[in-house]
CSV table of N, CA and C in Angstrom, one decimal:
chain,number,residue,atom,x,y,z
A,1,MET,N,101.2,151.9,91.2
A,1,MET,CA,101.2,151.0,90.1
A,1,MET,C,102.2,151.3,89.0
A,2,ALA,N,102.1,152.6,88.6
A,2,ALA,CA,103.0,153.0,87.5
A,2,ALA,C,104.5,153.0,88.0
A,3,GLY,N,104.7,153.3,89.3
A,3,GLY,CA,106.1,153.2,89.8
A,3,GLY,C,106.6,151.7,89.8
A,4,ASP,N,105.7,150.8,90.1
A,4,ASP,CA,106.1,149.4,90.1
A,4,ASP,C,106.5,148.9,88.7
A,5,ILE,N,105.7,149.4,87.7
A,5,ILE,CA,105.9,149.0,86.3
A,5,ILE,C,107.3,149.6,85.9
A,6,ALA,N,107.5,150.9,86.3
A,6,ALA,CA,108.8,151.5,85.9
A,6,ALA,C,110.0,150.8,86.5
A,7,ILE,N,109.9,150.4,87.7
A,7,ILE,CA,111.0,149.7,88.4
A,7,ILE,C,111.2,148.3,87.7
A,8,PHE,N,110.1,147.6,87.3
A,8,PHE,CA,110.2,146.3,86.7
A,8,PHE,C,110.8,146.5,85.3
A,9,VAL,N,110.4,147.5,84.6
A,9,VAL,CA,111.0,147.7,83.2
A,9,VAL,C,112.5,148.1,83.3
A,10,SER,N,112.8,148.9,84.3
A,10,SER,CA,114.1,149.4,84.4
A,10,SER,C,115.1,148.2,84.8
A,11,LYS,N,114.6,147.3,85.7
A,11,LYS,CA,115.4,146.2,86.1
A,11,LYS,C,115.6,145.2,84.9
A,12,ARG,N,114.6,145.1,84.0
A,12,ARG,CA,114.7,144.2,82.9
A,12,ARG,C,115.7,144.8,81.8
A,13,LEU,N,115.7,146.1,81.7
A,13,LEU,CA,116.5,146.8,80.7
A,13,LEU,C,118.0,147.1,81.2
A,14,GLN,N,118.3,146.8,82.5
A,14,GLN,CA,119.6,147.1,83.0
A,14,GLN,C,120.7,146.3,82.2
A,15,ARG,N,120.4,145.0,82.0
A,15,ARG,CA,121.4,144.1,81.3
A,15,ARG,C,121.5,144.6,79.9
A,16,ALA,N,120.4,144.9,79.2
A,16,ALA,CA,120.5,145.3,77.8
A,16,ALA,C,121.3,146.6,77.7
A,17,ALA,N,121.0,147.6,78.6
A,17,ALA,CA,121.7,148.8,78.6
A,17,ALA,C,123.2,148.7,78.9
A,18,ALA,N,123.5,147.8,79.8
A,18,ALA,CA,124.9,147.6,80.2
A,18,ALA,C,125.6,146.9,79.0
A,19,ALA,N,125.0,146.0,78.3
A,19,ALA,CA,125.6,145.3,77.1
A,19,ALA,C,125.8,146.3,76.0
A,20,LEU,N,124.8,147.2,75.8
A,20,LEU,CA,124.9,148.3,74.8
A,20,LEU,C,126.1,149.2,75.1
A,21,LEU,N,126.2,149.6,76.3
A,21,LEU,CA,127.3,150.5,76.7
A,21,LEU,C,128.7,149.8,76.5
A,22,CYS,N,128.7,148.5,76.8
A,22,CYS,CA,130.0,147.8,76.6
A,22,CYS,C,130.3,147.7,75.2
A,23,LEU,N,129.3,147.5,74.3
A,23,LEU,CA,129.6,147.4,72.9
A,23,LEU,C,130.1,148.7,72.3
A,24,ILE,N,129.5,149.8,72.8
A,24,ILE,CA,129.9,151.2,72.4
A,24,ILE,C,131.3,151.4,72.8
A,25,ALA,N,131.6,151.1,74.0
A,25,ALA,CA,133.0,151.3,74.5
A,25,ALA,C,134.0,150.4,73.8
A,26,LEU,N,133.6,149.2,73.4
A,26,LEU,CA,134.5,148.3,72.7
A,26,LEU,C,134.7,148.9,71.3
A,27,GLN,N,133.7,149.4,70.6
A,27,GLN,CA,133.8,149.9,69.3
A,27,GLN,C,134.7,151.2,69.3
A,28,GLY,N,134.6,152.0,70.3
A,28,GLY,CA,135.4,153.2,70.5
A,28,GLY,C,136.9,152.8,70.7
A,29,LEU,N,137.1,151.8,71.5
A,29,LEU,CA,138.5,151.3,71.7
A,29,LEU,C,139.1,150.7,70.4
A,30,LEU,N,138.3,150.0,69.7
A,30,LEU,CA,138.8,149.4,68.4
A,30,LEU,C,139.1,150.5,67.4
A,31,MET,N,138.3,151.6,67.4
A,31,MET,CA,138.6,152.7,66.5
A,31,MET,C,139.9,153.4,66.9
A,32,LEU,N,140.1,153.5,68.2
A,32,LEU,CA,141.3,154.2,68.6
A,32,LEU,C,142.6,153.4,68.3
A,33,THR,N,142.5,152.1,68.5
A,33,THR,CA,143.6,151.2,68.3
A,33,THR,C,143.9,151.0,66.8
A,34,SER,N,142.9,151.2,65.9
A,34,SER,CA,143.2,151.0,64.5
A,34,SER,C,143.7,152.2,63.8
A,35,CYS,N,143.8,153.3,64.5
A,35,CYS,CA,144.3,154.6,63.9
A,35,CYS,C,145.8,154.5,63.8
A,36,HIS,N,146.3,154.9,62.6
A,36,HIS,CA,147.7,155.0,62.4
A,36,HIS,C,148.2,156.4,62.5
A,37,PRO,N,149.2,156.6,63.2
A,37,PRO,CA,149.7,158.0,63.4
A,37,PRO,C,150.2,158.6,62.1
A,38,GLU,N,149.8,159.8,61.8
A,38,GLU,CA,150.3,160.4,60.6
A,38,GLU,C,151.7,160.9,60.8
A,39,LEU,N,152.5,160.8,59.7
A,39,LEU,CA,153.8,161.2,59.7
A,39,LEU,C,153.9,162.7,59.9
A,40,ALA,N,154.7,163.2,60.8
A,40,ALA,CA,154.9,164.6,61.1
A,40,ALA,C,155.8,165.1,60.0
A,41,VAL,N,155.4,166.2,59.4
A,41,VAL,CA,156.2,166.9,58.4
A,41,VAL,C,157.2,167.8,59.1
A,42,SER,N,158.5,167.5,59.0
A,42,SER,CA,159.5,168.4,59.6
A,42,SER,C,160.1,169.3,58.6
A,43,PRO,N,160.4,170.5,58.8
A,43,PRO,CA,160.9,171.4,57.8
A,43,PRO,C,162.3,171.0,57.3
A,44,THR,N,163.0,170.3,58.1
A,44,THR,CA,164.4,169.9,57.7
A,44,THR,C,164.3,168.7,56.7
A,45,ALA,N,163.2,167.9,56.7
A,45,ALA,CA,163.1,166.8,55.9
A,45,ALA,C,162.9,167.2,54.4
A,46,ALA,N,162.4,168.4,54.2
A,46,ALA,CA,162.1,168.9,52.8
A,46,ALA,C,163.4,169.5,52.1
A,47,ARG,N,164.4,169.8,52.9
A,47,ARG,CA,165.6,170.4,52.3
A,47,ARG,C,166.5,169.3,51.6
A,48,VAL,N,166.8,169.6,50.3
A,48,VAL,CA,167.6,168.7,49.6
A,48,VAL,C,168.8,169.5,49.0
A,49,LEU,N,170.0,169.0,49.2
A,49,LEU,CA,171.2,169.7,48.8
A,49,LEU,C,171.4,169.4,47.3
A,50,ILE,N,171.4,170.4,46.5
A,50,ILE,CA,171.6,170.2,45.0
A,50,ILE,C,173.0,170.8,44.7
A,51,GLY,N,173.9,170.0,44.3
A,51,GLY,CA,175.2,170.4,44.0
A,51,GLY,C,176.1,170.5,45.2
A,52,ASP,N,177.4,170.9,44.9
A,52,ASP,CA,178.4,171.0,46.0
A,52,ASP,C,178.6,172.4,46.5
């Protein structure tokens, strides 16, 4: 009896769990695509020639 109930509940929750996983994956993908790469600081860019 308990096994039948567990199977019934798990079958009903499969679609909800799949939808939740898809939403989490979509949110993670949107977070990754919205990131802007930081400018790399190169040591040569900081050197400024003052005078001749």
